[in-house]
Coordinates of C-alpha atoms and ligand atoms in Angstrom, one line a residue:
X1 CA 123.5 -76.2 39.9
X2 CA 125.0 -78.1 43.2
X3 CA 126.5 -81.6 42.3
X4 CA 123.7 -83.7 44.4
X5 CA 125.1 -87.0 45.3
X6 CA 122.6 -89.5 42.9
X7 CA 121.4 -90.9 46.4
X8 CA 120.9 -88.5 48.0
X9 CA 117.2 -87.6 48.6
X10 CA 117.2 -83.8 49.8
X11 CA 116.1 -85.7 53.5
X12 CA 112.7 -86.1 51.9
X13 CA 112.6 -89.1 53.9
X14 CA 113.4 -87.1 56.7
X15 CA 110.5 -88.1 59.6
X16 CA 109.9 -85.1 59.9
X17 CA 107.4 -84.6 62.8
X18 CA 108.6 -87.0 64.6
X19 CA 113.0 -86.4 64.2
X20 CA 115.9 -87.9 66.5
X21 CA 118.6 -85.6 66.6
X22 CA 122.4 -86.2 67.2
X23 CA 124.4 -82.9 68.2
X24 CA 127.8 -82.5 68.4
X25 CA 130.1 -80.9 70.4
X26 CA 130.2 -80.1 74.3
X27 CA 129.9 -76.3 75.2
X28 CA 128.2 -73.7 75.8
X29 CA 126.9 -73.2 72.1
X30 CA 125.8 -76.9 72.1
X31 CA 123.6 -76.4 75.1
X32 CA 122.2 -73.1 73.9
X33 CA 121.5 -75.1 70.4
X34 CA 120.4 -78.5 72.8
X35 CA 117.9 -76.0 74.6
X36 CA 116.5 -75.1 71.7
X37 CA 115.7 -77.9 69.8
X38 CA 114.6 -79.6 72.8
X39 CA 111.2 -76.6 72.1
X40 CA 110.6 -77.9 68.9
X41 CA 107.4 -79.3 68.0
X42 CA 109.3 -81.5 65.4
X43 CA 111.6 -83.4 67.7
X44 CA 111.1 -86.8 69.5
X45 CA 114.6 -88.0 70.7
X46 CA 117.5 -85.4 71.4
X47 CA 121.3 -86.6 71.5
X48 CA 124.2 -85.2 72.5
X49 CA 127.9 -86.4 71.9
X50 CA 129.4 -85.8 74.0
X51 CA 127.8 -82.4 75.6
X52 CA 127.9 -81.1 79.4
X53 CA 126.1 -81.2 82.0
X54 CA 123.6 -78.8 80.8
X55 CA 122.8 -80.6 77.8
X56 CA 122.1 -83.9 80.2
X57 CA 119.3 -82.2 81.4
X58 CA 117.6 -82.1 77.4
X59 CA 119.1 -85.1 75.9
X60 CA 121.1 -87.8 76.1
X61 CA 124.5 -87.4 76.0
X62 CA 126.3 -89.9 74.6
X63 CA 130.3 -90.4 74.4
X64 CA 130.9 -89.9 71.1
X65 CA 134.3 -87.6 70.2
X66 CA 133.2 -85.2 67.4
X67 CA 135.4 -87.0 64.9
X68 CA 134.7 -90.4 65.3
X69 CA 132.6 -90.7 62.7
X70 CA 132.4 -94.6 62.3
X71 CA 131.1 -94.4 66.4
X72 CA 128.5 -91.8 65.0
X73 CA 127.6 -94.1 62.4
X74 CA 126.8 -96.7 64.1
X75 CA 124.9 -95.0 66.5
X76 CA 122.8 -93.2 64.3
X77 CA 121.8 -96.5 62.5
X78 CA 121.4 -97.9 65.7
X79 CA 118.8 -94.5 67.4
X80 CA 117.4 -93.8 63.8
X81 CA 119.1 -90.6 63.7
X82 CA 117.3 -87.8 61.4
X83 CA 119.8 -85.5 61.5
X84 CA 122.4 -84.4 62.8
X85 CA 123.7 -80.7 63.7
X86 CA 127.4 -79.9 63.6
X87 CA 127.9 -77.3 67.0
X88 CA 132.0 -77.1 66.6
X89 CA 133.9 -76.4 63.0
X90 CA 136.6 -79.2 63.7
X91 CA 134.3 -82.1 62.1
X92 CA 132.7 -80.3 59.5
X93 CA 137.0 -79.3 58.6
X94 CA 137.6 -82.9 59.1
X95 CA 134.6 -83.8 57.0
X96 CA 131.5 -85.2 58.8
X97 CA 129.1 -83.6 56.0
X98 CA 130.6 -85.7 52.9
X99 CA 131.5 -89.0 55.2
X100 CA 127.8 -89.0 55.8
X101 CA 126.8 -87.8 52.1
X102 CA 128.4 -90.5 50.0
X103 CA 127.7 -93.1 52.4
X104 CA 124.8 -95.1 50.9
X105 CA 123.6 -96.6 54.4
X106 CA 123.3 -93.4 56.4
X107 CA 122.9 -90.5 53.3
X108 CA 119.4 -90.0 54.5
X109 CA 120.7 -88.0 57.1
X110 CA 120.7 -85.1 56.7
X111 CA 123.8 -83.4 58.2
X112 CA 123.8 -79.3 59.1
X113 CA 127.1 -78.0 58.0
X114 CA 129.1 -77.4 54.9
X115 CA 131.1 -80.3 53.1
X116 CA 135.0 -80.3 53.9
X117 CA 135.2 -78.1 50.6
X118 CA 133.0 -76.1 52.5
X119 CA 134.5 -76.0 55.6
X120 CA 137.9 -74.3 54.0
X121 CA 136.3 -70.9 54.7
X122 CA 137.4 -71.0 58.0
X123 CA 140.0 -74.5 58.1
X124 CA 142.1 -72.3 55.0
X125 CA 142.5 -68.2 55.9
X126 CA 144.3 -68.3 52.0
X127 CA 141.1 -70.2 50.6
X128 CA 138.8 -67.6 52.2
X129 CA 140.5 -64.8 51.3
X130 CA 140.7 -66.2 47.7
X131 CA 137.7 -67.1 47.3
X132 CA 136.6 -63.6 49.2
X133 CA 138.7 -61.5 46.3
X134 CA 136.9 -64.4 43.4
X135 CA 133.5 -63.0 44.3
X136 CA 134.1 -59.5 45.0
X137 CA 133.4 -59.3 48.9
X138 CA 135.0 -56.7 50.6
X139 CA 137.8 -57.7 53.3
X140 CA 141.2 -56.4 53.9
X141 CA 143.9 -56.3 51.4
X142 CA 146.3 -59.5 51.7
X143 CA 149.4 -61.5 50.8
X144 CA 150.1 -65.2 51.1
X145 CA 153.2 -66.3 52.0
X146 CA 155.2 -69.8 52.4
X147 CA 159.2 -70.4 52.9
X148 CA 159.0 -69.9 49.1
X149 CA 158.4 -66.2 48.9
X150 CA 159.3 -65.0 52.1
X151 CA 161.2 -62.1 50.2
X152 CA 157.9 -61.1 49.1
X153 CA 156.0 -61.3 52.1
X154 CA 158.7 -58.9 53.7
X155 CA 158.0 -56.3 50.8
X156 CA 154.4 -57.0 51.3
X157 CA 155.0 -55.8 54.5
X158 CA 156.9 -52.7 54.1
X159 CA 154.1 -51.6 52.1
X160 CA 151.8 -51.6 55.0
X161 CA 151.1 -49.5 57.5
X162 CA 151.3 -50.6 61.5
X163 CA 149.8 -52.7 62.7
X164 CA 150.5 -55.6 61.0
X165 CA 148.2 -59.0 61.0
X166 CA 150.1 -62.2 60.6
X167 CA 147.2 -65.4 60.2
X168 CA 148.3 -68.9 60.4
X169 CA 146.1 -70.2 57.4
X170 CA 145.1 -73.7 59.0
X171 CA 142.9 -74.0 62.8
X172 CA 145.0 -73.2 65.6
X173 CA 142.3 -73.4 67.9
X174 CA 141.7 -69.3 68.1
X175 CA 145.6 -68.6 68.6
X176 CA 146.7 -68.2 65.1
X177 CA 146.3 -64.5 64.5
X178 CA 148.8 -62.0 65.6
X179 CA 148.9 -58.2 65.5
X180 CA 152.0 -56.3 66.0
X181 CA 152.9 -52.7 66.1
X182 CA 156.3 -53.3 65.2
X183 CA 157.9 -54.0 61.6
X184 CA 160.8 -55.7 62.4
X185 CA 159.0 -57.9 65.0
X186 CA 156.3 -58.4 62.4
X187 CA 159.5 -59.7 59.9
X188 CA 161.1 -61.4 62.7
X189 CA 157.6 -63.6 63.8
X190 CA 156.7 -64.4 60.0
X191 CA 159.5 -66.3 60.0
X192 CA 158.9 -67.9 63.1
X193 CA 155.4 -69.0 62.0
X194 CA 156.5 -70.3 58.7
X195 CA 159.1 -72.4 60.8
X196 CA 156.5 -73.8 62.8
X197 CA 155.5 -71.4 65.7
X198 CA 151.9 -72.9 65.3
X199 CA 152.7 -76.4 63.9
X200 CA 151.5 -77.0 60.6
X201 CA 148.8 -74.6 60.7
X202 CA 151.3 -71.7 60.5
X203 CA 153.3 -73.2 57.4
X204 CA 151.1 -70.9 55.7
X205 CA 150.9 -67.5 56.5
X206 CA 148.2 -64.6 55.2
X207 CA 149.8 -61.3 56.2
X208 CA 146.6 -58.5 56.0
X209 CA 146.3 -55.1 56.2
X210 CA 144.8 -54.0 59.7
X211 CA 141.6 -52.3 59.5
X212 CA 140.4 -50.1 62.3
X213 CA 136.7 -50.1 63.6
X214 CA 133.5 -52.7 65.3
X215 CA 133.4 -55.4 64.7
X216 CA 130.0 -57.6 65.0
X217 CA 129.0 -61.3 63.8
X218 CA 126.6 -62.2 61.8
X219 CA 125.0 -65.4 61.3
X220 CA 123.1 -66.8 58.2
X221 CA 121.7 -69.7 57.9
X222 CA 121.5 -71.3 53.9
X223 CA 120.2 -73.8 52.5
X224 CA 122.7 -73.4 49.4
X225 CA 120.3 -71.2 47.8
X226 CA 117.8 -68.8 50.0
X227 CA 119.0 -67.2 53.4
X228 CA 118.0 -66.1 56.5
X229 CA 120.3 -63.6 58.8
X230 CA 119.7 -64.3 62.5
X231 CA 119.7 -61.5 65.0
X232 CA 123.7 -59.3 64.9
X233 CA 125.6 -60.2 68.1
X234 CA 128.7 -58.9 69.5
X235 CA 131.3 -60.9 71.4
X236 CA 133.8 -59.6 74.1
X237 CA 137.2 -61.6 73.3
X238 CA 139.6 -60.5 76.0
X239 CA 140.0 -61.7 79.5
X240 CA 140.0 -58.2 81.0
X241 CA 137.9 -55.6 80.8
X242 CA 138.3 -52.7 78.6
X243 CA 139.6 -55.4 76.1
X244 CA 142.7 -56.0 77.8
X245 CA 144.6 -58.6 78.4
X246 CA 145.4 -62.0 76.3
X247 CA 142.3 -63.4 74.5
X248 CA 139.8 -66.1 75.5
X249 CA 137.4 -68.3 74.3
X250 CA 134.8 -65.3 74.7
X251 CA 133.7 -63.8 78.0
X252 CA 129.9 -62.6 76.9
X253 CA 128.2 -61.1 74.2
X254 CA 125.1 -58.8 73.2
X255 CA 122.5 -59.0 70.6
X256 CA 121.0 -56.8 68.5
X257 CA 124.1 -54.5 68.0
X258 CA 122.9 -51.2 67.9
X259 CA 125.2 -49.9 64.8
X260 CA 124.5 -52.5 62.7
X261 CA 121.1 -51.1 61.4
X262 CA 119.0 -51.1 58.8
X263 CA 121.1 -49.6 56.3
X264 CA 124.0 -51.6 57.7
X265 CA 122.7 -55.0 57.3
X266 CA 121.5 -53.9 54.1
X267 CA 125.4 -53.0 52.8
X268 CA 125.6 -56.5 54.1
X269 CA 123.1 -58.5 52.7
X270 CA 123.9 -57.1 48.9
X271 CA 127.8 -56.8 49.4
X272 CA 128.4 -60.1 51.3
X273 CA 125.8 -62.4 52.1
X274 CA 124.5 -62.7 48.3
X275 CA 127.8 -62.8 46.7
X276 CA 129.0 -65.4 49.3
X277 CA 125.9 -67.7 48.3
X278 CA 126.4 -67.4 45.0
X279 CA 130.2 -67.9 45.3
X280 CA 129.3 -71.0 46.7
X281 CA 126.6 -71.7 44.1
X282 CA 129.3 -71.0 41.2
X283 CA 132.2 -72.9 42.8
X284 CA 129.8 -75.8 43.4
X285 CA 130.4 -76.1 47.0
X286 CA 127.6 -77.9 49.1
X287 CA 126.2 -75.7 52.1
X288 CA 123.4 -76.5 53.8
X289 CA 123.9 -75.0 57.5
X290 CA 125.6 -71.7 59.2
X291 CA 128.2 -69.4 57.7
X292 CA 129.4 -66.6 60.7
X293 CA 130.4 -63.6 59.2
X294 CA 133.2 -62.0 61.4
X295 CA 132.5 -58.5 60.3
X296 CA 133.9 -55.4 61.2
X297 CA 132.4 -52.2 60.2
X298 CA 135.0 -49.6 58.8
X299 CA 133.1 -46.2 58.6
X300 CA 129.6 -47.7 58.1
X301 CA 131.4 -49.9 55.5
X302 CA 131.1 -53.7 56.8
X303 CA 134.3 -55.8 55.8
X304 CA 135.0 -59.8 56.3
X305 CA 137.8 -59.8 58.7
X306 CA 136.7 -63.9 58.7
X307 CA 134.6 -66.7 58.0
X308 CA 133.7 -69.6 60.3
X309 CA 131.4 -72.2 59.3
X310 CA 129.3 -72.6 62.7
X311 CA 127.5 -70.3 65.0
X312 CA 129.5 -68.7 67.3
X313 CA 130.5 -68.8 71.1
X314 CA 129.1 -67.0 73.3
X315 CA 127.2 -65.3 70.5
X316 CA 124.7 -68.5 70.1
X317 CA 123.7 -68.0 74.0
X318 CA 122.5 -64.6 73.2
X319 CA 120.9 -65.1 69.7
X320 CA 119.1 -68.4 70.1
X321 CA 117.2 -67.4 72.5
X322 CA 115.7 -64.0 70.1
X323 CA 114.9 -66.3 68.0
X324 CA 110.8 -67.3 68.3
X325 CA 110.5 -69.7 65.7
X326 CA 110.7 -73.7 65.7
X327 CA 114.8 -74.1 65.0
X328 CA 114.5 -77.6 63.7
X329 CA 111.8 -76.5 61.4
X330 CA 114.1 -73.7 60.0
X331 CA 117.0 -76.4 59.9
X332 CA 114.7 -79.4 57.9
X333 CA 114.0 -76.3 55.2
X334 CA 118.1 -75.7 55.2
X335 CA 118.9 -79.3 54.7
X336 CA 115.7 -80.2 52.0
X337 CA 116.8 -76.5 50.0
X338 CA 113.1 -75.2 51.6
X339 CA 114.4 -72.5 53.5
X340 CA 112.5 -69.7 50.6
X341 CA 109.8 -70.8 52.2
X342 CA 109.9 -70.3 55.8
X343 CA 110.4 -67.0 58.1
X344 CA 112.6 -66.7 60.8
X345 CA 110.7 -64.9 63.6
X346 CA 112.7 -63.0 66.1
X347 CA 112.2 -61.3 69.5
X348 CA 112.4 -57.3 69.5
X349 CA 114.1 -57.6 72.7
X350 CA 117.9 -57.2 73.4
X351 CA 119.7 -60.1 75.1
X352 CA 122.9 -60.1 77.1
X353 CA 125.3 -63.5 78.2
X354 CA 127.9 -63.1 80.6
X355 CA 130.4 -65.7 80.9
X356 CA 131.5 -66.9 83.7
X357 CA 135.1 -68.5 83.6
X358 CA 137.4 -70.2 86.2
X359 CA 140.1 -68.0 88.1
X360 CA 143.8 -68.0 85.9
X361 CA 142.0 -68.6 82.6
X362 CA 142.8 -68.4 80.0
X363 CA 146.3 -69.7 81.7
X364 CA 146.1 -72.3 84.0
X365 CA 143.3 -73.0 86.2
X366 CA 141.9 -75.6 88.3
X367 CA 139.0 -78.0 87.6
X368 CA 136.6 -79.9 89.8
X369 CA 135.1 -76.6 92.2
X370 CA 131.6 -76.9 93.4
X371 CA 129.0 -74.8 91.6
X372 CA 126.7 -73.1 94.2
X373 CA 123.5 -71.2 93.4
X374 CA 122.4 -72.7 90.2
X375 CA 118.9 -72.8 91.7
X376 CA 118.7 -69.3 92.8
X377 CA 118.8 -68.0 89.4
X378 CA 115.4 -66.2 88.3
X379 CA 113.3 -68.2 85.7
X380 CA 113.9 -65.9 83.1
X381 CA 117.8 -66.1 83.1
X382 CA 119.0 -69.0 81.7
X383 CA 122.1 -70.5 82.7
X384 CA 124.1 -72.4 79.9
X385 CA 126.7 -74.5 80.9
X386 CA 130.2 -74.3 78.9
X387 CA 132.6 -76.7 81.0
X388 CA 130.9 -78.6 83.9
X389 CA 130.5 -81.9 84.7
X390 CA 127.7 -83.9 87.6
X391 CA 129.3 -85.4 90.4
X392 CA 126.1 -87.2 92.1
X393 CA 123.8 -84.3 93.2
X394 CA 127.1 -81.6 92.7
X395 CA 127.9 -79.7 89.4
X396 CA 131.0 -79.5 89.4
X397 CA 133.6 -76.8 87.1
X398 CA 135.0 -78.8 84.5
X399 CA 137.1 -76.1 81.8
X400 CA 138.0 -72.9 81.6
X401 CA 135.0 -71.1 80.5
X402 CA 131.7 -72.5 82.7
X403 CA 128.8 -70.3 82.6
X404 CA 127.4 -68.3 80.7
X405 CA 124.2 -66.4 82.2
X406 CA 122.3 -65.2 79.3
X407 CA 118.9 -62.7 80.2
X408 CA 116.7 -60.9 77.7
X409 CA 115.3 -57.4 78.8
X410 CA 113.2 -54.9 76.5
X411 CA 116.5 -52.6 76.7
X412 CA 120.1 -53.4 76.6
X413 CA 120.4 -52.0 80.4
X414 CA 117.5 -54.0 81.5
X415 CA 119.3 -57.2 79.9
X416 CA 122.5 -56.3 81.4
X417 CA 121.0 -55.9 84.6
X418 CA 119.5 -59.4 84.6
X419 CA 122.0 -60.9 83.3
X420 CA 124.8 -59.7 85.9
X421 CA 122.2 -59.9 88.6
X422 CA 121.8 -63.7 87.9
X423 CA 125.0 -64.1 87.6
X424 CA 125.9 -63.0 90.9
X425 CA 123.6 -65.9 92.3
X426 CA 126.0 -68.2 91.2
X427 CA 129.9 -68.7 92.7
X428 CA 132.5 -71.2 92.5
X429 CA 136.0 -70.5 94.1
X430 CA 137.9 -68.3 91.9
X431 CA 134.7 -67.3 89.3
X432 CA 135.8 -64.3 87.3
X433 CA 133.2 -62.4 84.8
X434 CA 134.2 -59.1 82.6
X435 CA 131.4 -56.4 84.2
X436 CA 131.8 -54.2 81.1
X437 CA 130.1 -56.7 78.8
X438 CA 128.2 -54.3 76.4
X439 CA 129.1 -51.0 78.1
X440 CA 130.5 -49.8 74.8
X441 CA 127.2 -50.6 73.4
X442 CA 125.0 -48.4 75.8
X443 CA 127.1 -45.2 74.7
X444 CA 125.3 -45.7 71.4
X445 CA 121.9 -47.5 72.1
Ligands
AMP1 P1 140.3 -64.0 63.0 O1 140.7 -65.3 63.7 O2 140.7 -63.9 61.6 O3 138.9 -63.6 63.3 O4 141.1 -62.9 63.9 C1 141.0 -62.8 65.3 C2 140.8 -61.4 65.7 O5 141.9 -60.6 65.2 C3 139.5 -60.7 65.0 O6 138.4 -60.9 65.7 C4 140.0 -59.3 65.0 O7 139.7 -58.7 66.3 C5 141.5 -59.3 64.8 N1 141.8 -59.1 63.4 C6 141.9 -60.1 62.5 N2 142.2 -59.6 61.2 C7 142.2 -58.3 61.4 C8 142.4 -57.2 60.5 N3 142.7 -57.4 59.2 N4 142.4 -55.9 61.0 C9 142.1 -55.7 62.3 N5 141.9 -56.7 63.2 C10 141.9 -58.0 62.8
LIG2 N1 133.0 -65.9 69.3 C1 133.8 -66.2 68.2 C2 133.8 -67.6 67.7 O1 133.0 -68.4 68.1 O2 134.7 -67.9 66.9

């Protein structure tokens, strides 16, 4: 059984028809999330720290940094805060789940996210992969090295084939995973990362075996014990088409994803869903939110090449909007261990976001360019904002990554269309999008 804090209620006090949500975090996910909730039947106020622009335009955004969590606190007590959904992995690594649990003055709310033990799936590459090998969940074969046994991680990786994957084990904000063709190169930048290339993060290094195929990322949403998988979605890393080029934030993704089938997501469900649940179950780790799968399917054969502990971006702009039952609903029965009892009800359709980012990401670019053509876009399109900011009537580019157009269509060419036709409403100076989002998709639709 999950260690339950003694006062903590399962959020059966939870108002539940009536809830104030706080949301954290500021991009594109958070407004795709913020757009959601804002449909349920089950909210009353919606609250967003800090958000964008977009999610102004559903809440209230408030400015609250994602880790401040005496600010968050307060405020909750303050706006009677229900619950409170974790978009980015930073304060669920940094503990927002168990600062909330074991505080008797705001452990009613109920927080959506793992604890900080948790949150090691994706704040400890070593821990996954540890706990990955503990439960029997296929992933690629590894070694963990420090200064200590350096000698070791250079036989490790004599034994391997090229390419060979270096991981910083800590968050190094998407940067921390390098693939190189060459061994001595691959010797040469071990060392480097164990000396600090990536600060502390990098102290630690898992070396793993490359594995060839597609990859895909799966969402499931627990409440600790039941589980519901939320529609496969496929992000597009790379700034340049073709995947070229150095790697971004995400410039789109698709969703369904035609090769992961039935008999795929089956492999899935009984090789690495269940045993990750119950992993959790038997190492007494609290869940209660998202696990992404990064998969990647070898052969048919779908392999963990990573965990995060959040939905992912882009991916969340394509999937939430598949999805045709009440979120909030779905994310009371994940918090009050209900979940066995409700359906998650998706849209057969396919849907398609293309990102559109400012000109020199993900190297330097300039903020502050005036966003034209936000209302040309169709109704059907929605347009969810990842870095703007309002400047009196002007939106205004404010990050790297600033758009991303998502449409739905009843085939992944008709969603493609839409969503690149949309998109083509809108310019700033310098906008860049890829135009091959899901074209290696269509080849096997
Ligand atoms: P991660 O942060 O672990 O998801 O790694 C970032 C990206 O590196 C993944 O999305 C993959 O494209 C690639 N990658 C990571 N590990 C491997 C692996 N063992 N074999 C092949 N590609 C990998
Ligand atoms: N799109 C990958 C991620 O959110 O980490």
């Amino acid at each position: 059984m999950i260690d339950v804090h003694p006062s903590y209620s399962l959020t059966n006090n939870i108002n539940v028809y009536c809830m104030n949500v706080l949301l954290l975090g500021s991009g594109g996910r958070e407004h795709a999330l913020a757009w959601k909730i804002r449909k349920s039947g089950l909210l009353n106020n919606l609250y967003i720290a800090p958000g964008n622009a977009g999610t102004a335009t559903l809440g209230m955004n408030v400015t609250i940094g994602v880790t401040d969590f005496d600010a968050m606190k307060r405020f909750s007590l303050d706006h009677d805060i229900d619950m409170i959904v974790v978009g980015p992995e930073v304060p669920l690594v940094a503990g927002v789940y168990d600062y909330f649990h074991h505080d008797e003055d705001v452990c009613h709310i109920a927080v959506i996210g793992p604890s900080a033990e948790g949150a090691r799936l994706e704040g400890s590459k070593d821990f996954a992969k540890k706990f990955m090998t503990a439960n029997g969940i296929p992933t690629a074969r590894f070694m963990t090295v420090t200064l200590d046994n350096v000698t070791e991680g250079n036989t490790f990786l004599d034994s391997l084939p090229s390419p060979y994957v270096l991981k910083a084990d800590g968050l190094a904000a998407g940067k921390g995973v390098l693939i190189v063709d060459d061994l001595n190169e691959a010797k040469r930048l071990l060392r480097e990362m164990l000396g600090g290339m990536f600060g502390i993060a990098g102290r630690t290094v898992v070396i793993e075996e490359f594995l060839s195929g597609i990859e895909c990322s799966v969402f499931v949403l627990t409440d600790g014990k039941s589980y519901r998988i939320l529609p496969v979605a496929k992000d597009y890393k790379r700034i340049g088409e073709g995947d070229t080029g150095p790697n971004t934030g995400g410039m789109g993704a698709v969703s369904p994803v035609s090769f992961a089938d039935d008999a795929f997501m089956e492999k899935v469900r009984r090789l690495i869903v269940e045993p990750t649940i119950d992993g959790l179950r038997k190492e007494r780790i609290e869940y209660r939110g998202f696990i992404f799968l990064g998969l990647i399917s070898v052969e048919g054969e779908p392999k963990v090449i990573e965990y995060n502990v959040r939905l992912g971006d882009p991916e969340t702009e394509a999937v939430l909007p598949l999805i045709r039952s009440d979120l909030l609903d779905l994310l009371v029965a994940a918090a009050t261990e209900t979940l066995d009892e409700k359906t998650l009800e998706t849209d057969d359709r396919y849907a398609v976001t293309v990102m559109m980012v400012s000109g020199g990401y993900p190297e330097s670019y300039e903020n502050g360019k005036v966003i034209g053509g936000l209302d040309d876009v169709r109704d059907d399109c929605i347009v969810f904002h990842a870095g703007t900011k309002k400047a009196g009537d002007k939106i205004l580019t404010s990050g790297g990554r600033v758009l991303s157009v998502t449409a739905c269509g009843k085939t992944l060419d008709e969603a493609l269309a839409a969503s690149y036709e949309n998109a083509g409403r809108i310019s700033f100076e310098g906008c860049y999008c890829r135009k091959d989002i899901g074209s290696d998709l269509r080849r096997t639709q």
